Coordinates of C-alpha atoms in Angstrom, one line a residue:
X1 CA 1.1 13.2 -1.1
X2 CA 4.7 13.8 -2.3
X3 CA 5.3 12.8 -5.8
X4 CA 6.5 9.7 -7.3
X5 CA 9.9 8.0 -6.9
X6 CA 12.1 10.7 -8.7
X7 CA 12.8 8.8 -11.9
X8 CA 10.2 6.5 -11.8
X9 CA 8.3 5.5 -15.6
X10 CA 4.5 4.4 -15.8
X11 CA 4.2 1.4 -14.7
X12 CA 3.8 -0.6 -17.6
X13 CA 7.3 0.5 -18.3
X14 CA 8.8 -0.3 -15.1
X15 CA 7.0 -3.4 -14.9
X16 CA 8.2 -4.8 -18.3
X17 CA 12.2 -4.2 -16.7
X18 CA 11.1 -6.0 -13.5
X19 CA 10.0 -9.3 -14.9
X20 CA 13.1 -9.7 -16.6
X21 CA 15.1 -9.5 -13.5
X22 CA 15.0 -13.7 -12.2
X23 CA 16.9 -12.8 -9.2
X24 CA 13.8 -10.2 -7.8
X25 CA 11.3 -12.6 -9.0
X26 CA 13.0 -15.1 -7.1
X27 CA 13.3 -13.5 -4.1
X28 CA 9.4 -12.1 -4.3
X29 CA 8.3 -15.3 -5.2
X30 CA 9.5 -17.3 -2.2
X31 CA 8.6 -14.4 0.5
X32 CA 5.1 -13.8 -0.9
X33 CA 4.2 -17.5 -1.0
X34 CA 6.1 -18.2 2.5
X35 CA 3.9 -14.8 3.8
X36 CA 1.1 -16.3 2.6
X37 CA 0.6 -20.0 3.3
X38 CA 1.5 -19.0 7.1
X39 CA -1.4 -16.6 6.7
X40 CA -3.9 -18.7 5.7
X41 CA -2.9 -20.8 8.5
X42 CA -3.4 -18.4 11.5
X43 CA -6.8 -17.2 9.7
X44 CA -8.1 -20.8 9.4
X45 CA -7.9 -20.9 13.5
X46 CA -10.3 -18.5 14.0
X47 CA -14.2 -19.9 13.8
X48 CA -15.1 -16.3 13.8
X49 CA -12.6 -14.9 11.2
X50 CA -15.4 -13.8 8.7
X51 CA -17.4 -12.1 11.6
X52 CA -14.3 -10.2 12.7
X53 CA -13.6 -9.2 9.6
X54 CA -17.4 -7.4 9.3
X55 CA -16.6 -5.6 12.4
X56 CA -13.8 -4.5 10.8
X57 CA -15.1 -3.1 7.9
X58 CA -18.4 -1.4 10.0
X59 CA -15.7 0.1 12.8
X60 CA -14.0 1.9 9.8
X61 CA -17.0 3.2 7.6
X62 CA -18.8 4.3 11.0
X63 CA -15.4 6.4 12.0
X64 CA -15.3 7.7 7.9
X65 CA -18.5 8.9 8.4
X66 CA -17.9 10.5 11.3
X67 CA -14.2 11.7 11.0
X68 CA -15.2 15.1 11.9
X69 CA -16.0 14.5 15.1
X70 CA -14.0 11.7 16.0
X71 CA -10.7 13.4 15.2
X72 CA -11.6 16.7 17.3
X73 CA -12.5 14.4 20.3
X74 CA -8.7 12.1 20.0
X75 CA -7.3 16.3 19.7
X76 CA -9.4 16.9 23.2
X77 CA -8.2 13.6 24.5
X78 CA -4.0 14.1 23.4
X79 CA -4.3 17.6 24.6
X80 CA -5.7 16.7 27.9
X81 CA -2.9 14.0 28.2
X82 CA -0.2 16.7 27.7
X83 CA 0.5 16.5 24.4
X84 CA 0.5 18.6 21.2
X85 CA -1.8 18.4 18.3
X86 CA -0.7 20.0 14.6
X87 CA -2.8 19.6 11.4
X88 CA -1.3 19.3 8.5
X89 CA -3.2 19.8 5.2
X90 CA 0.2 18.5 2.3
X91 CA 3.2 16.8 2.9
X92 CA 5.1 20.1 2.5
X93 CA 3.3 21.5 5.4
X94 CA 3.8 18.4 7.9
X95 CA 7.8 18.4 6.8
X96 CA 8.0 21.9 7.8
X97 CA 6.0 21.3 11.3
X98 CA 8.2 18.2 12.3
X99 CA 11.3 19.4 11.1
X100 CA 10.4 23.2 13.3
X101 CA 10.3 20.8 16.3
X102 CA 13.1 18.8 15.9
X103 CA 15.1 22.4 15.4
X104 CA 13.3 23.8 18.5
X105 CA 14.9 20.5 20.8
X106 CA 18.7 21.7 19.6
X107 CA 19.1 17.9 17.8
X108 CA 20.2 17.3 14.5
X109 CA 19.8 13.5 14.8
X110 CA 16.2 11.7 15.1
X111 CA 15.3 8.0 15.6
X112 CA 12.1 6.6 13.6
X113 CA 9.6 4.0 14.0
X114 CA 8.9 2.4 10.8
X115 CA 6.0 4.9 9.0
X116 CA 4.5 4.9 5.9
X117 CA 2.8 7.7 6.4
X118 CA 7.2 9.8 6.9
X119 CA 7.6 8.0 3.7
X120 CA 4.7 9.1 1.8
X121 CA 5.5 12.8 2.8
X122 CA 9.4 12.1 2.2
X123 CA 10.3 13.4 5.7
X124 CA 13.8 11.6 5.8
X125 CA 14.9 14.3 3.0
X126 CA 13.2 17.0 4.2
X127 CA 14.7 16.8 7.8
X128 CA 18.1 16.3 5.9
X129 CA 17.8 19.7 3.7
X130 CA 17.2 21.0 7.5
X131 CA 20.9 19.4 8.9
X132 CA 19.1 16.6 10.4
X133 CA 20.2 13.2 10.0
X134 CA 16.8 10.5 10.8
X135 CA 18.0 7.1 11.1
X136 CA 15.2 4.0 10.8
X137 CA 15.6 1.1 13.4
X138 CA 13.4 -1.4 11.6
X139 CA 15.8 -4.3 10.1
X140 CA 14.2 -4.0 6.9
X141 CA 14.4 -0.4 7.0
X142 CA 17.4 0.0 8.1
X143 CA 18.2 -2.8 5.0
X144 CA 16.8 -0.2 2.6
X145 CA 18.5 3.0 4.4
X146 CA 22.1 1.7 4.0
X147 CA 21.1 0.3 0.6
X148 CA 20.5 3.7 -0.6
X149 CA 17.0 2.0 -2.2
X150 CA 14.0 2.3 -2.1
X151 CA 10.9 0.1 -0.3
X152 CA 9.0 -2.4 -2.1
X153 CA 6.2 -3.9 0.8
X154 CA 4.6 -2.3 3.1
X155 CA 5.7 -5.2 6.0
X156 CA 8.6 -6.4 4.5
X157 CA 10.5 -3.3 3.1
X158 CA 13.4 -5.3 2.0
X159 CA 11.9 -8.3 0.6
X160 CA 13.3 -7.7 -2.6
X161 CA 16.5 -8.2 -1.3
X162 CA 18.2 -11.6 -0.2
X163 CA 20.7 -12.4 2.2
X164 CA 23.6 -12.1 0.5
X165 CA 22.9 -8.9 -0.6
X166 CA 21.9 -7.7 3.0
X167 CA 25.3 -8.8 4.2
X168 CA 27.1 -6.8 1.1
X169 CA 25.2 -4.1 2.1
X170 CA 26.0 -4.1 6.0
X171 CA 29.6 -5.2 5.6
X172 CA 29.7 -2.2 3.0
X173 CA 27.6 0.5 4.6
X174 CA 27.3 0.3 8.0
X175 CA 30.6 2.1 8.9
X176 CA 29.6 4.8 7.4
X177 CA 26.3 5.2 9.4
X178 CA 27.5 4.3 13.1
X179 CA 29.1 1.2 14.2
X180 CA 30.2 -1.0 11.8
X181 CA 29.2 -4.6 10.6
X182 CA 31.6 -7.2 12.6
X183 CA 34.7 -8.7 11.1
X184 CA 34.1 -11.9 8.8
X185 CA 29.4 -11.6 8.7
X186 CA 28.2 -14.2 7.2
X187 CA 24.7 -14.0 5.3
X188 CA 23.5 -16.4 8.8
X189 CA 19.8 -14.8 10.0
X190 CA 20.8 -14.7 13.1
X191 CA 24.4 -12.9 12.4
X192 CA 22.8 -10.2 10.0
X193 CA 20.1 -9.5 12.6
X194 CA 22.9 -9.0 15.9
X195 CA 25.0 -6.5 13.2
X196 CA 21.8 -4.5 13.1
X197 CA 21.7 -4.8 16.7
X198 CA 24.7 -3.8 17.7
X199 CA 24.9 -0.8 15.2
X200 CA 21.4 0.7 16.5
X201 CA 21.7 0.4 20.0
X202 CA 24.3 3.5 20.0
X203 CA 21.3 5.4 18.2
X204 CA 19.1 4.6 20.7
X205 CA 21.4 5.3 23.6
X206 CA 22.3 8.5 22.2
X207 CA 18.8 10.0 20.4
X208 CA 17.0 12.6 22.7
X209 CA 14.2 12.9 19.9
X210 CA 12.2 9.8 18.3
X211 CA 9.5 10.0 15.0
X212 CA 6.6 7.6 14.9
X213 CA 3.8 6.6 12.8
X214 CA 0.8 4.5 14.6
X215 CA -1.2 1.8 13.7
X216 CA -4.4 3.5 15.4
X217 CA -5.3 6.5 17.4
X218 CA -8.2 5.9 20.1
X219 CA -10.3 9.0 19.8
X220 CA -11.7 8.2 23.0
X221 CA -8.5 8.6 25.2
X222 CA -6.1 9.8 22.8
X223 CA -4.0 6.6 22.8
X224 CA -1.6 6.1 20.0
X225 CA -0.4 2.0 19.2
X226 CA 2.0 1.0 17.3
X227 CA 2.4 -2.9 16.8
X228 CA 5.9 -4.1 15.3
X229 CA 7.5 -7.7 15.4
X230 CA 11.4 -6.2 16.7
X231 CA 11.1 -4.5 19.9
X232 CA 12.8 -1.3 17.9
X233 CA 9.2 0.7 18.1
X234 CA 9.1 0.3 22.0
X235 CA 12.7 2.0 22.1
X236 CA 12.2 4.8 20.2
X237 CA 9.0 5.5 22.4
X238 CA 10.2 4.8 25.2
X239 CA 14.0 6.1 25.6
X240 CA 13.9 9.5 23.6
X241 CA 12.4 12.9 25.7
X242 CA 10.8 14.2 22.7
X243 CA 8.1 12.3 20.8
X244 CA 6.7 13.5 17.5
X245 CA 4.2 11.1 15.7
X246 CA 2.9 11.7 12.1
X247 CA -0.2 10.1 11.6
X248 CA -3.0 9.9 8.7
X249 CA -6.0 10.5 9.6
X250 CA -7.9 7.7 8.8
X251 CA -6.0 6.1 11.5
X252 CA -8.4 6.7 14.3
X253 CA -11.0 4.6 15.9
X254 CA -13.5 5.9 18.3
X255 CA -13.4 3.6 21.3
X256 CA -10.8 1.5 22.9
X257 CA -12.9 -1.6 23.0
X258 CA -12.8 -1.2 18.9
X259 CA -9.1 -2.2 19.1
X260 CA -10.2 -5.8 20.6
X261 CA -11.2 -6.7 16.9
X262 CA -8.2 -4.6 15.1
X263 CA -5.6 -6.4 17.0
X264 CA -6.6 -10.0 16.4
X265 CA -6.9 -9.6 12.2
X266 CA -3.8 -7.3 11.8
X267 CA -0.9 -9.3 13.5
X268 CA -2.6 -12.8 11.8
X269 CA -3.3 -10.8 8.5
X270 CA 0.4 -9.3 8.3
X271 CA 3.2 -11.7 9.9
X272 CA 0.6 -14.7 10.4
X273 CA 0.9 -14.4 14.4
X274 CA -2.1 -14.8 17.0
X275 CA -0.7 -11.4 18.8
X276 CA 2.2 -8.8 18.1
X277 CA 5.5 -9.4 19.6
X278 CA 5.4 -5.7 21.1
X279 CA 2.2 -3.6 21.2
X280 CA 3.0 0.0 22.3
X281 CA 0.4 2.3 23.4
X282 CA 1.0 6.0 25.2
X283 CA -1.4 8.4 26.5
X284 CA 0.1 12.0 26.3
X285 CA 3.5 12.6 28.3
X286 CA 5.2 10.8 31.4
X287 CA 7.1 13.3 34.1
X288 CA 10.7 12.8 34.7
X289 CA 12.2 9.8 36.6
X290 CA 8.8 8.3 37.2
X291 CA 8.1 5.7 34.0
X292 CA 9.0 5.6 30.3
X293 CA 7.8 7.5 28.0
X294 CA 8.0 11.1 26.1
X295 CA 8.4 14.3 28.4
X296 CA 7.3 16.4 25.6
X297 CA 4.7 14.2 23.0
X298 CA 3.4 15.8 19.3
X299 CA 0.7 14.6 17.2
X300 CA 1.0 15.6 13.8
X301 CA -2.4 14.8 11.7
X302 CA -1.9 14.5 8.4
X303 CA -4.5 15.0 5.2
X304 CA -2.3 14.8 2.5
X305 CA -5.5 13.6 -0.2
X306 CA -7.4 11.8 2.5
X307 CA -9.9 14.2 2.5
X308 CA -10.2 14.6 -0.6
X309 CA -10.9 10.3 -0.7
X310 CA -13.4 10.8 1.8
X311 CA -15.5 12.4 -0.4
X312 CA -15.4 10.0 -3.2
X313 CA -18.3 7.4 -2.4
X314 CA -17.0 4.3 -4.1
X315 CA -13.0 5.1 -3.3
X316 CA -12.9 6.0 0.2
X317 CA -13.4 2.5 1.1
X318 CA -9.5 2.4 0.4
X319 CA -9.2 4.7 3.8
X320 CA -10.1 1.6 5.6
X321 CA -6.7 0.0 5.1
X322 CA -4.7 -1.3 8.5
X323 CA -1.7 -1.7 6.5
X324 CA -1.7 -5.2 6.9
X325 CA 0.0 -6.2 3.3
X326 CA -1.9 -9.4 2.8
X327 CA -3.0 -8.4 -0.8
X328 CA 0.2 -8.4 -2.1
X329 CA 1.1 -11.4 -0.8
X330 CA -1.7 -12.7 -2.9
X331 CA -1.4 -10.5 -6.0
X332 CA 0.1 -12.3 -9.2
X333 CA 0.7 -8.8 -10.6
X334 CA 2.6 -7.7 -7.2
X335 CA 4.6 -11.0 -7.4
X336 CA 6.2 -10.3 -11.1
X337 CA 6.8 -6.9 -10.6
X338 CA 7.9 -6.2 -7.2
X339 CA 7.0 -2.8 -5.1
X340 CA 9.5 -0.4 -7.3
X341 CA 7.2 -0.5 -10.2
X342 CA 4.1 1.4 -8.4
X343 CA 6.6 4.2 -7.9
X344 CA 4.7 4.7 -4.5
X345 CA 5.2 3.8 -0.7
X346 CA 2.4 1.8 -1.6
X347 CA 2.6 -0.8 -3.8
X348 CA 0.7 -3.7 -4.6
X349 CA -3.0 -3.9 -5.0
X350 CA -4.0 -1.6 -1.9
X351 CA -1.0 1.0 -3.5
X352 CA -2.9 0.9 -6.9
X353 CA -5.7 3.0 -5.3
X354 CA -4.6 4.4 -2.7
X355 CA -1.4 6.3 -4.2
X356 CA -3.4 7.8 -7.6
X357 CA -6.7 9.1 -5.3
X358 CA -4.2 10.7 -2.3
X359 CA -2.0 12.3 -5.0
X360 CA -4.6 12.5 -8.1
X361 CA -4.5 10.6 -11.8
X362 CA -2.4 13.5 -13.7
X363 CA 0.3 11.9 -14.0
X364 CA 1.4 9.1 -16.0
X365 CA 2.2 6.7 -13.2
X366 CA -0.8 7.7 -11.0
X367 CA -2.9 7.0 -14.2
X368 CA -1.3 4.0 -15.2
X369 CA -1.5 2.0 -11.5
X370 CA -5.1 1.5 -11.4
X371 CA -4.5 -0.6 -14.4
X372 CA -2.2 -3.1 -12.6
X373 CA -4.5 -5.8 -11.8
X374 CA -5.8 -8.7 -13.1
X375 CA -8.7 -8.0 -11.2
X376 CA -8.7 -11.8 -9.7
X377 CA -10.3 -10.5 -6.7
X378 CA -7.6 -12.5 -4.5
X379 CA -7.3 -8.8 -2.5
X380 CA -10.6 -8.4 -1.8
X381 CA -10.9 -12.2 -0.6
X382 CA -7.8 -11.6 2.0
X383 CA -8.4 -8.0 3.5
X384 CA -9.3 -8.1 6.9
X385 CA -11.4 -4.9 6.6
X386 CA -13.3 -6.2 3.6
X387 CA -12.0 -3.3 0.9
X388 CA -13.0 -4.2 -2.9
X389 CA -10.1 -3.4 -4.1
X390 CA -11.6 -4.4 -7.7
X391 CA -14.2 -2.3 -7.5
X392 CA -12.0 0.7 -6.6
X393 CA -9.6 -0.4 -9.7
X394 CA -12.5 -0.2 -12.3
X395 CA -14.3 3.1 -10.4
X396 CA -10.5 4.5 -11.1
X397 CA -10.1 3.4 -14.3
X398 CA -13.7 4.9 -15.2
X399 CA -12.3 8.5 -13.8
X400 CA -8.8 8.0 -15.9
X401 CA -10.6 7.1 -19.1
X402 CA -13.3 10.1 -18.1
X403 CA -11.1 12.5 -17.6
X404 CA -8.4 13.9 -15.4
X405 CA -8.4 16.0 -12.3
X406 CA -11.0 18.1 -11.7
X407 CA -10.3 21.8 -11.1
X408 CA -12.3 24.9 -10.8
X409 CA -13.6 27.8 -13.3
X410 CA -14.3 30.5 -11.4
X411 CA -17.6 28.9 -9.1
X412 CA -17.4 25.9 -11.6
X413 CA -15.9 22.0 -11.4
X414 CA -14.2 21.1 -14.5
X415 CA -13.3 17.5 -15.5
X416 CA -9.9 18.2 -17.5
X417 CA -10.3 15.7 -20.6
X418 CA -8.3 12.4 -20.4
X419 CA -5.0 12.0 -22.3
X420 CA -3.8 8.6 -24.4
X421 CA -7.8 7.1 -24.3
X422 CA -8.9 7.7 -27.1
X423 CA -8.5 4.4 -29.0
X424 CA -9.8 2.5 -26.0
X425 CA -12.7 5.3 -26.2
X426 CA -13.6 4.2 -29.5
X427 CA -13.7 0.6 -29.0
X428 CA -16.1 0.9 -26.2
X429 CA -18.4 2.9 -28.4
X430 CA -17.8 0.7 -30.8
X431 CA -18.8 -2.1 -28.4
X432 CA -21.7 -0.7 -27.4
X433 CA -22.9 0.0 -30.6
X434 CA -22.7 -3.8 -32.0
X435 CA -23.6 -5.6 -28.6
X436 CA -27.3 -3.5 -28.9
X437 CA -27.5 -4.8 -32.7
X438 CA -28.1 -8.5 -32.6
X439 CA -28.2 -8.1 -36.0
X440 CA -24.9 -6.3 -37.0
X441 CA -23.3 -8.1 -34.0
X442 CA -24.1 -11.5 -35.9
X443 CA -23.0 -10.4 -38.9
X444 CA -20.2 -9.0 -37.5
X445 CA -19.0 -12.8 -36.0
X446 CA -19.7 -14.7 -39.2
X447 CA -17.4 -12.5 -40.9
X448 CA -15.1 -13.0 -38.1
X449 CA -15.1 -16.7 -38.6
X450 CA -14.8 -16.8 -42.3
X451 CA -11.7 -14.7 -42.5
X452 CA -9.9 -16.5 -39.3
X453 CA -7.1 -17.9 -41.5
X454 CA -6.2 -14.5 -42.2
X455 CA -6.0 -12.8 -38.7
X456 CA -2.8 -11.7 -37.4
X457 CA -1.4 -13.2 -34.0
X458 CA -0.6 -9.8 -32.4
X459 CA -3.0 -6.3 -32.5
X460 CA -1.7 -3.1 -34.6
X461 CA -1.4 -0.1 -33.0
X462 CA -2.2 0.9 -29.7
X463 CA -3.1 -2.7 -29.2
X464 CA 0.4 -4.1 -29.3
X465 CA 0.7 -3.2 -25.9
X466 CA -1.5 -5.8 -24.6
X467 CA -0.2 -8.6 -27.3
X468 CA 3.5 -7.9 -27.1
X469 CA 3.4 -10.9 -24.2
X470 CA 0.5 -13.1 -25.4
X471 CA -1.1 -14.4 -28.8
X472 CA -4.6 -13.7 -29.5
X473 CA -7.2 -16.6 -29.2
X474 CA -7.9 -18.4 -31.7
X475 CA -11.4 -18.0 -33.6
X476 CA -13.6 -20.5 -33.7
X477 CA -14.5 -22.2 -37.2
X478 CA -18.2 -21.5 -36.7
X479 CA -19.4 -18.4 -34.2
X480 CA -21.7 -19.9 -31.0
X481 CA -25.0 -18.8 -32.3
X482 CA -24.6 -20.9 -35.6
X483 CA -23.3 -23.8 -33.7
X484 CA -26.4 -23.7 -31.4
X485 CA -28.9 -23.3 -34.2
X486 CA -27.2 -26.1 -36.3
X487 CA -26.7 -28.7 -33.1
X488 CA -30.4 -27.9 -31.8
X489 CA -28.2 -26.9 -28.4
X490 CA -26.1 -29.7 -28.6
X491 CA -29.0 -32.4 -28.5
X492 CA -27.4 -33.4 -31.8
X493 CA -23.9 -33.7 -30.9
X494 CA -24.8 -37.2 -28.5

């Protein structure tokens, strides 16, 4: 995985800027509860909801388990179709592939499917460095694009923004991308979405070479899909004569029966629909003048970490994601903060594990995001492939505490010690050592009790980090033990 946002602090840091912004809670507040509430109404239609959602869960640990073999079989199946398959092991290497075929077509202009996985491996910039301009056709995407920004959803990329911004932005920007926004926009839905419109359909008239992601790869025929709400996706697979698709790959499933059960909990999970607007599936390449389609199809497969995750027994779990967004949605942390903070293309809850196993705990971000949780468990409760994101949080938080990366000495593995955990280090042993003591540990709360009227509101050092934004409780007069003993278990309070 490519690095962080350039710029971007721990989260902690950027975290504490973002709550004090009312205008981005605002806006995150309303989408994420809106999101939500029509969620848990599609959901509650289906008698069969928590059954689907096992399948789920067993159709992606059976493919993990099996990736080997199931991504050699979709590279049989693509190849046989007419297309071409690359691996790529890092972003760097996928950037150079995709940007050597865009060259080899003679283009310097690309349209793209909304992709996480382009964003992860910052293709937009690397094609630019090459003289090629790629230009996004999702609204939201396009939102971001002209706004010079950065995402903060995985659905909804621009959900920090609100209308009136958008129409700033397009009345601002989109001259100097293409067609520009009409005379006198209002901040109207249905005005701001015929600007966007009217400016792309030149793009897609014009682009000879189209970029994808995919929502799944069928191993057994070597179908990509790619499910979208906007009709833009089945453009840019349709018109251009050159596709090139970058794909994770943790994206395939074996069979095409397995998509019966993807394709009912993703559009219900995401945009609270019973089906996808569009649902776009291609097989390979199409000849000239006899259907839509790519002339000339590539399938990049990217790694980027995901191996890597694979091999980590309690993490890899993460690698069942379908991108569906409904944990942040539901996350209180997500819905103070906003996506910027995770300083990933994944934010939220699913971003907090995903981003620091694909691209490692070193740094100070990737080491801080498994720490942005309350661990409420409202994630694991809404994934439609059953991930425990909680239990990944606290497995990660183990390895940060533990150590850092491991690397190797000669035939050796060596755990790198952990940075800035010392304190919290201490306090465990500490922990440890009075919570095996009854003794010492009742001691330990007498004292506690005695002294309460002299007990500060906030913790010292390292601590104040956690009581900058909230008083500690209050101790009780008595500790619980005392009060037991004293009340004969409350039989003496009636």
């Amino acid at each position: 995985m490519s690095g962080t946002f350039v710029g971007m602090p721990a989260f902690p840091a950027a975290a504490h800027e973002a709550v004090r912004n009312p205008t981005l809670r605002g806006n995150l507040r309303h989408a994420t509860h809106t999101i939500r509430a029509k969620r848990a109404k599609a959901v509650a239609e289906l008698a069969d909801w928590a059954e689907l959602r096992e399948a789920g869960r067993r159709i992606k640990d059976h493919t993990l388990r099996h990736l080997d073999r199931y991504l050699v079989q979709l590279e049989e199946a693509v190849t046989a179709a007419g297309g071409t398959v690359h691996w790529a092991a890092d972003a760097d290497e996928a950037n150079r592939i995709v940007a050597g075929l865009v060259k080899a077509t003679g283009e310097t202009e690309v349209v793209k499917v909304k992709s996480m996985a382009t964003q992860e491996i910052g293709l937009n910039e690397a094609l630019l460095a090459e003289g090629i301009h790629a230009y996004e056709t999702d609204l939201a995407e396009l939102i971001v694009q002209l706004g010079d920004d950065r995402p903060s959803h995985i659905l909804v990329p621009a959900i920090h923004r609100n209308r009136g911004e958008i129409r700033e932005i397009f009345t601002r920007e989109m001259g100097e991308w293409g067609r520009p926004a009409p005379e006198g926009l209002t901040d109207t839905p249905a005005e701001l979405a015929e600007a966007a419109r009217l400016h792309l359909r030149e793009k897609f008239l014009r682009a000879k070479v189209g970029i994808s992601g995919a929502n799944f790869m069928v191993a057994e025929t070597g179908t990509l899909v790619v499910v979208e709400s906007e009709g833009n996706g089945r453009m840019c697979l349709t018109l251009p004569e050159t596709l090139i698709s970058v794909v994770g790959i943790e994206k395939v499933v074996p069979t095409w029966r397995d998509l019966e059960v993807f394709l009912q909990t993703l559009p219900r999970s995401s945009t609270a629909e019973r089906m996808n607007p569009y649902t776009s599936m291609w097989t390979g390449t199409t000849d000239a003048g006899t259907a839509d389609g790519p002339r000339v199809f590539h399938l990049v497969l990217l790694d980027n970490g995901r191996t890597d995750t694979l091999a980590d027994d309690v993490g890899r779990q993460a690698l069942r994601c379908i991108r569906c967004s409904a944990c942040l949605n539901v996350c209180p942390v997500y819905e103070r903060a906003g996506g910027h903070a995770y300083g990933s293309v994944y934010p939220g809850p699913i971003g907090a594990i995903l981003s620091p196993q694909l691209r490692g705990t070193a740094s100070e971000i990737d080491a801080s995001l498994p720490y942005a949780s309350s661990l409420c468990g409202a994630c694991y409760e809404v994934c439609p492939v059953a991930i425990d994101i909680p239990e990944v949080l606290v497995h990660l938080r183990e390895r940060v505490v533990q150590g850092g990366p491991v690397t190797r000495e000669g035939n050796k593995a060596v755990l790198k010690p952990a940075k800035g955990h010392a304190a919290e280090r201490a306090a465990m042993r500490a922990a440890l050592w009075a919570l095996t003591r009854p003794g010492a540990l009742r001691t330990g709360q007498r004292l506690v009790s005695r002294t309460r009227r002299f007990h500060p509101r906030t913790l010292p050092g390292p601590g104040r980090a956690w009581s900058d934004s909230r008083d500690l409780p209050p101790v009780p007069a008595e500790p619980f033990r005392d009060w037991w003993r004293r009340t004969d278990g409350g039989r003496d309070t009636k």
